Amino acid sequence: MSAPLCKLALNTATLGFKQPLAAVVDAAASRGIAGIAPWRREFQDTPVSQARRLFADAGLAVTCLCRGSYLTFGSELQRDAILEDNRRAIDEAAAIGAPTLCMVVGGLPDGMTDLARARGQVAEQLAALLPHARAHDVRLAVEPLHPMYAADRSCVSTLAQALDICDRVGPELGVMIDAYHLWWDPDFAAGLARAGADRLLGWQICDWQVPTRDLLQDRGMIGDGVIDLRRMHRQVLDAGWQGMVEVEIFSALDWDQRPMAETLDVLCARFARLALTED
Amino acid sequence: MSAPLCKLALNTATLGFKQPLAAVVDAAASRGIAGIAPWRREFQDTPVSQARRLFADAGLAVTCLCRGSYLTFGSELQRDAILEDNRRAIDEAAAIGAPTLCMVVGGLPDGMTDLARARGQVAEQLAALLPHARAHDVRLAVEPLHPMYAADRSCVSTLAQALDICDRVGPELGVMIDAYHLWWDPDFAAGLARAGADRLLGWQICDWQVPTRDLLQDRGMIGDGVIDLRRMHRQVLDAGWQGMVEVEIFSALDWDQRPMAETLDVLCARFARLALTED
């Protein structure tokens, strides 16, 4: 059973943070899942040193740490606090052995309507964080989020925008690719080619449901929506990606309400059926 | 009072279709609103000849007719029915004196996951409709819809995509610009410049609310959200737009539940405060 899953990584948000990290690790590893992407909030109950041991003992590779805090700000005071928190996130990524810190860059701070200004802040903040990331051997992965989050979560909406920021800030920066955010973009393949293998730092999937009942918490199980995941996966491979495929499903409306075992069993079966590992 | 509103057009969806068209026309004209964009569904109660008279008697300019039916299809039978219905829509636009038929092009038909194929269908269908539109002196306005509608309403998500289709199909085609759909797009200004004045066929506004509680029915009253409408309006003017500004708010969650007079009074006050007419 483990062969079809040797490229599958579990983003722990998929299970809705209802179980202790140790239980999640056990459940994932026992099914042959090969990697894990934890969230920082889990370190409140499971200190990073313990988390690192859990992953190592279970043989789970850490694909990334989710995630840096929003980089956009309305005041200088906020700016410094944001940098401080993100340096802590870099420390935590290094401490658990995550090669990558996923960066969700933030939307418009209260009262701001100037998206260009917010985008400029993102580039400046990333530049300020880069030395710390470099010193800890952690790559910062800029994640373009679906345009429906432009106001409140990410003023960076397309792969092209994320790469513009990478070009401007430095070659150590890279991008996190998520099918949910980018499936609609006609320039997706062009963006992948432009990124090149060295700047592709993560590949996340879930599905887009019709109807989508909530902007944040109604992502679909892979195979339940309209995204052509096999096609996108081939495009990502063609761009040089050799890493794992991380499944990240935010679903307070559905999957979070099911037992962990059910979610994982369905996930593993769907992943095997999609046969993304074979490509 | 009418001077600040001389460029304001009311899209009738803003009032939730709760009142007969005659009442809507009266209420709009009495407030100094200068233009109107009706929906085809209103012709079930108010035949087109009567609608045309209502608009003319009230001195309301018709900015466009909303809207053509989805162009994408899963079978040849559907294809023909779609063309037939859109030819009727063109006839109705001509009959009420609308210079433009707004085209929402459709998403993925049931079972289809290939966005590129759907986009190809859109271009083919528009090409098939163009002779009829030309013969009736009605311009077809391709409306890019927010990427959150890519699956179920419009596989055309950006202004650049809409213009690619216009380039391919013919110079009589143009685009409908809507702030709600395009406010996040870093290439908005470039797209406007590329379109040029002759292909800009409509300019619609509302606002993006934070939070947005529903993908379709939670659009904001102008001024209640985060969109910098004054900036976008200047960009549209810079691209050569000289027409009206059409306010289109889908809001089953809020404005549809208020009395028509309240919605119109707030709308007119907000429009005057935004001072879009002065630019």
XYZ file of N, CA and C in Angstrom, chain A residues 121-251:
393
model
N 5.179 46.546 0.451
C 5.532 46.153 1.827
C 5.968 44.698 1.887
N 5.288 43.857 1.162
C 5.621 42.426 1.166
C 7.060 42.220 0.709
N 7.429 42.862 -0.374
C 8.791 42.701 -0.895
C 9.810 43.217 0.126
N 9.522 44.359 0.743
C 10.456 44.913 1.741
C 10.600 43.998 2.950
N 9.498 43.474 3.412
C 9.531 42.602 4.589
C 10.293 41.309 4.288
N 10.070 40.767 3.113
C 10.783 39.537 2.757
C 12.286 39.805 2.675
N 12.641 40.951 2.128
C 14.072 41.297 2.057
C 14.660 41.403 3.458
N 13.882 41.955 4.392
C 14.368 42.092 5.769
C 14.519 40.742 6.460
N 13.710 39.769 6.042
C 13.756 38.437 6.673
C 14.803 37.516 6.057
N 15.224 37.843 4.872
C 16.080 36.916 4.119
C 17.379 36.544 4.843
N 18.094 37.504 5.459
C 19.344 37.120 6.144
C 19.110 36.076 7.242
N 18.024 36.250 8.004
C 17.736 35.295 9.076
C 17.414 33.914 8.491
N 16.645 33.913 7.402
C 16.301 32.640 6.763
C 17.557 31.961 6.223
N 18.406 32.738 5.604
C 19.655 32.205 5.047
C 20.518 31.600 6.162
N 20.608 32.328 7.267
C 21.452 31.866 8.374
C 20.955 30.546 8.949
N 19.636 30.324 8.839
C 19.071 29.085 9.388
C 18.788 28.039 8.314
N 19.221 28.336 7.106
C 19.062 27.373 6.009
C 17.595 27.018 5.786
N 16.723 28.015 5.875
C 15.290 27.837 5.614
C 14.923 28.683 4.401
N 14.275 28.066 3.436
C 13.816 28.827 2.265
C 12.442 29.422 2.566
N 12.248 30.661 2.154
C 10.941 31.313 2.281
C 10.167 31.102 0.985
N 8.979 30.522 1.105
C 8.165 30.218 -0.079
C 6.976 31.176 -0.134
N 7.006 32.091 -1.083
C 5.899 33.040 -1.265
C 4.737 32.292 -1.905
N 3.597 32.315 -1.233
C 2.436 31.590 -1.766
C 1.416 32.562 -2.349
N 1.225 32.524 -3.667
C 0.126 33.315 -4.222
C -1.184 32.677 -3.793
N -2.095 33.484 -3.273
C -3.414 32.979 -2.871
C -4.473 33.402 -3.892
N -5.511 32.619 -3.973
C -6.622 32.925 -4.889
C -7.030 34.396 -4.755
N -7.362 35.044 -5.868
C -7.746 36.462 -5.813
C -8.906 36.764 -4.862
N -9.688 35.775 -4.476
C -10.780 36.068 -3.537
C -10.255 36.378 -2.133
N -8.945 36.185 -1.916
C -8.328 36.542 -0.642
C -7.500 37.821 -0.726
N -7.600 38.542 -1.827
C -6.714 39.702 -2.021
C -6.891 40.744 -0.924
N -8.095 40.894 -0.405
C -8.335 41.931 0.597
C -7.810 41.540 1.975
N -7.992 40.290 2.363
C -7.777 39.964 3.778
C -6.680 38.944 4.057
N -6.115 38.319 3.016
C -5.100 37.299 3.280
C -3.839 37.422 2.447
N -4.003 37.767 1.185
C -2.811 37.842 0.338
C -3.003 38.811 -0.812
N -2.247 39.879 -0.810
C -2.285 40.823 -1.931
C -1.499 40.277 -3.119
N -0.872 39.135 -2.933
C -0.185 38.449 -4.039
C -1.097 37.326 -4.519
N -1.617 37.466 -5.737
C -2.684 36.576 -6.201
C -2.257 35.620 -7.305
N -1.205 35.940 -8.016
C -0.813 35.082 -9.138
C 0.634 34.653 -8.990
N 0.947 33.577 -9.678
C 2.319 33.074 -9.697
C 3.257 34.133 -10.278
N 2.792 34.841 -11.287
C 3.631 35.880 -11.894
C 3.989 36.961 -10.876
N 3.008 37.377 -10.068
C 3.292 38.372 -9.025
C 4.301 37.846 -8.015
N 4.122 36.603 -7.590
C 5.045 36.013 -6.610
C 6.460 35.977 -7.182
N 6.560 35.641 -8.457
C 7.890 35.578 -9.076
C 8.491 36.963 -9.271
N 7.644 37.947 -9.528
C 8.151 39.336 -9.587
C 8.825 39.693 -8.267
N 8.189 39.308 -7.162
C 8.759 39.591 -5.841
C 10.060 38.815 -5.638
N 10.070 37.554 -6.047
C 11.306 36.760 -5.938
C 12.432 37.407 -6.733
N 12.117 37.832 -7.942
C 13.144 38.474 -8.779
C 13.714 39.690 -8.080
N 12.815 40.440 -7.420
C 13.229 41.692 -6.809
C 14.012 41.464 -5.517
N 13.625 40.466 -4.746
C 14.185 40.324 -3.401
C 15.455 39.473 -3.380
N 15.475 38.387 -4.101
C 16.699 37.581 -4.081
C 16.470 36.149 -4.477
N 17.517 35.510 -4.959
C 17.398 34.163 -5.513
C 17.094 33.084 -4.481
N 17.264 33.383 -3.173
C 16.917 32.358 -2.178
C 15.412 32.235 -2.008
N 14.676 33.270 -2.394
C 13.216 33.181 -2.298
C 12.691 32.195 -3.339
N 11.542 31.627 -3.034
C 10.883 30.761 -4.004
C 9.382 30.863 -3.839
N 8.666 29.938 -4.444
C 7.202 30.003 -4.417
C 6.594 28.693 -3.939
N 5.447 28.827 -3.303
C 4.606 27.688 -2.941
C 3.465 27.657 -3.953
N 3.301 26.514 -4.598
C 2.274 26.354 -5.628
C 1.108 25.591 -5.025
N -0.096 26.136 -5.124
C -1.276 25.456 -4.593
C -2.352 25.404 -5.686
N -2.774 24.204 -5.994
C -3.753 24.025 -7.073
C -5.022 24.826 -6.824
N -5.453 24.905 -5.573
C -6.695 25.612 -5.252
C -6.609 27.090 -5.625
N -5.444 27.669 -5.435
C -5.278 29.094 -5.691
C -5.028 29.409 -7.164
N -4.458 28.468 -7.891
C -3.935 28.786 -9.223
C -4.597 28.031 -10.369
N -5.553 27.184 -10.085
C -6.089 26.305 -11.130
C -6.745 27.087 -12.273
N -7.272 28.266 -11.987
C -7.999 29.050 -12.975
C -7.064 29.859 -13.875
N -5.782 29.978 -13.488
C -4.903 30.968 -14.120
C -4.370 30.466 -15.463
N -4.705 31.144 -16.551
C -4.224 30.690 -17.861
C -2.702 30.788 -17.986
N -2.068 31.548 -17.099
C -0.607 31.704 -17.167
C 0.120 30.765 -16.201
N -0.575 29.759 -15.680
C 0.036 28.858 -14.693
C 1.275 28.155 -15.261
N 1.149 27.548 -16.436
C 2.282 26.807 -17.008
C 3.447 27.752 -17.301
N 3.142 28.921 -17.796
C 4.206 29.891 -18.078
C 4.916 30.293 -16.797
N 4.139 30.460 -15.714
C 4.734 30.817 -14.430
C 5.649 29.724 -13.902
N 5.222 28.473 -14.062
C 6.059 27.357 -13.619
C 7.388 27.341 -14.364
N 7.312 27.539 -15.669
C 8.539 27.531 -16.476
C 9.449 28.673 -16.040
N 8.840 29.830 -15.777
C 9.622 30.984 -15.341
C 10.266 30.728 -13.974
N 9.522 30.070 -13.091
C 10.055 29.794 -11.755
C 11.305 28.928 -11.845
N 11.198 27.845 -12.608
C 12.313 26.900 -12.682
C 12.363 26.043 -11.430
N 12.999 24.893 -11.549
C 12.986 23.906 -10.466
C 13.512 24.481 -9.160
N 14.512 25.324 -9.218
C 15.129 25.781 -7.971
C 14.228 26.697 -7.148
N 13.246 27.331 -7.776
C 12.368 28.228 -7.013
C 11.021 27.589 -6.684
N 10.797 26.376 -7.120
C 9.572 25.667 -6.717
C 9.836 25.012 -5.366
N 9.176 25.512 -4.333
C 9.480 25.066 -2.973
C 8.365 24.225 -2.347
N 7.270 24.070 -3.038
C 6.199 23.260 -2.483
C 5.059 23.118 -3.482
N 4.328 22.015 -3.366
C 3.230 21.723 -4.305
C 2.072 21.171 -3.489
N 1.046 22.010 -3.312
C -0.112 21.661 -2.489
C -1.334 21.431 -3.363
N -2.185 20.503 -2.937
C -3.411 20.263 -3.704
C -4.619 20.092 -2.777
N -5.760 20.394 -3.323
C -7.069 20.016 -2.794
C -7.997 20.187 -3.989
N -9.285 20.417 -3.815
C -10.142 20.528 -4.987
C -11.112 21.703 -4.831
N -11.584 22.199 -5.967
C -12.551 23.300 -5.983
C -13.950 22.741 -6.171
N -14.805 22.963 -5.173
C -16.151 22.406 -5.220
C -17.145 23.368 -5.861
N -18.121 22.795 -6.552
C -19.235 23.567 -7.098
C -20.518 23.008 -6.507
N -21.261 23.794 -5.707
C -20.913 25.169 -5.315
C -19.870 25.190 -4.203
N -19.209 26.328 -4.065
C -18.332 26.587 -2.930
C -19.121 27.461 -1.961
N -19.378 26.949 -0.767
C -20.320 27.607 0.152
C -19.673 28.618 1.071
N -18.341 28.593 1.113
C -17.629 29.512 2.004
C -16.268 29.815 1.367
N -15.838 31.059 1.473
C -14.602 31.432 0.788
C -13.377 30.728 1.371
N -13.423 30.406 2.656
C -12.232 29.837 3.290
C -12.373 28.354 3.618
N -13.521 27.959 4.139
C -13.645 26.655 4.791
C -14.467 25.640 4.010
N -14.419 25.700 2.680
C -15.181 24.725 1.911
C -14.356 24.119 0.776
N -13.075 23.934 1.045
C -12.237 23.278 0.045
C -12.631 21.807 -0.062
N -12.422 21.260 -1.238
C -12.859 19.895 -1.480
C -11.757 18.864 -1.351
N -12.143 17.652 -0.949
C -11.275 16.473 -1.023
C -10.813 16.298 -2.473
N -9.583 15.884 -2.677
C -9.096 15.655 -4.040
C -10.005 14.653 -4.748
N -10.457 15.029 -5.916
C -11.383 14.195 -6.678
C -12.833 14.592 -6.538
N -13.154 15.449 -5.574
C -14.546 15.873 -5.379
C -14.894 17.155 -6.133
N -13.930 17.758 -6.790
C -14.200 19.047 -7.436
C -13.857 19.042 -8.905
N -13.612 20.225 -9.436
C -13.451 20.371 -10.890
C -12.005 20.570 -11.326
N -11.066 20.603 -10.374
C -9.687 20.857 -10.785
C -9.096 19.616 -11.454
N -8.473 19.813 -12.585
C -7.802 18.712 -13.277
C -6.422 18.534 -12.638
N -6.410 17.813 -11.510
C -5.172 17.704 -10.720
C -4.089 16.925 -11.463
N -4.479 15.943 -12.234
C -3.460 15.192 -12.984
C -2.747 16.086 -13.997
N -3.521 16.911 -14.667
C -2.920 17.821 -15.643
C -1.985 18.821 -14.952
N -2.474 19.405 -13.864
C -1.629 20.372 -13.146
C -0.366 19.696 -12.617
N -0.532 18.479 -12.124
C 0.619 17.763 -11.577
C 1.665 17.521 -12.670
N 1.207 17.138 -13.846
C 2.161 16.948 -14.954
C 2.893 18.249 -15.266
N 2.158 19.356 -15.235
C 2.804 20.645 -15.500
C 3.871 20.948 -14.450
N 3.554 20.649 -13.195
C 4.507 20.919 -12.112
C 5.744 20.029 -12.278
N 5.520 18.770 -12.633
C 6.663 17.876 -12.870
C 7.501 18.366 -14.052
N 6.812 18.792 -15.097
C 7.532 19.281 -16.276
C 8.425 20.472 -15.939
N 8.024 21.212 -14.915
C 8.831 22.373 -14.498
C 9.986 21.955 -13.590
N 10.085 20.667 -13.300
C 11.242 20.195 -12.553
C 10.993 19.814 -11.112
N 9.730 19.860 -10.684
C 9.423 19.521 -9.289
C 9.667 18.032 -9.043
N 10.418 17.723 -7.978
C 10.692 16.326 -7.642
C 10.237 15.978 -6.224
N 9.641 16.937 -5.558
C 9.268 16.750 -4.162
C 7.920 16.062 -3.998
N 7.403 16.171 -2.785
C 6.137 15.514 -2.473
C 4.945 16.357 -2.910
N 3.787 15.726 -2.849
C 2.526 16.406 -3.115
C 1.807 16.531 -1.775
N 1.594 17.770 -1.357
C 1.041 18.011 -0.025
C -0.454 18.269 -0.145
N -1.237 17.502 0.574
C -2.688 17.707 0.518
C -3.113 18.605 1.682
N -3.691 19.749 1.325
C -4.122 20.724 2.333
C -5.581 21.093 2.065
N -6.464 20.644 2.928
C -7.903 20.872 2.749
C -8.438 21.623 3.967
N -8.855 22.878 3.759
C -9.566 23.602 4.823
C -11.039 23.299 4.648
N -11.655 22.665 5.611
C -13.046 22.253 5.414
C -13.788 22.152 6.732
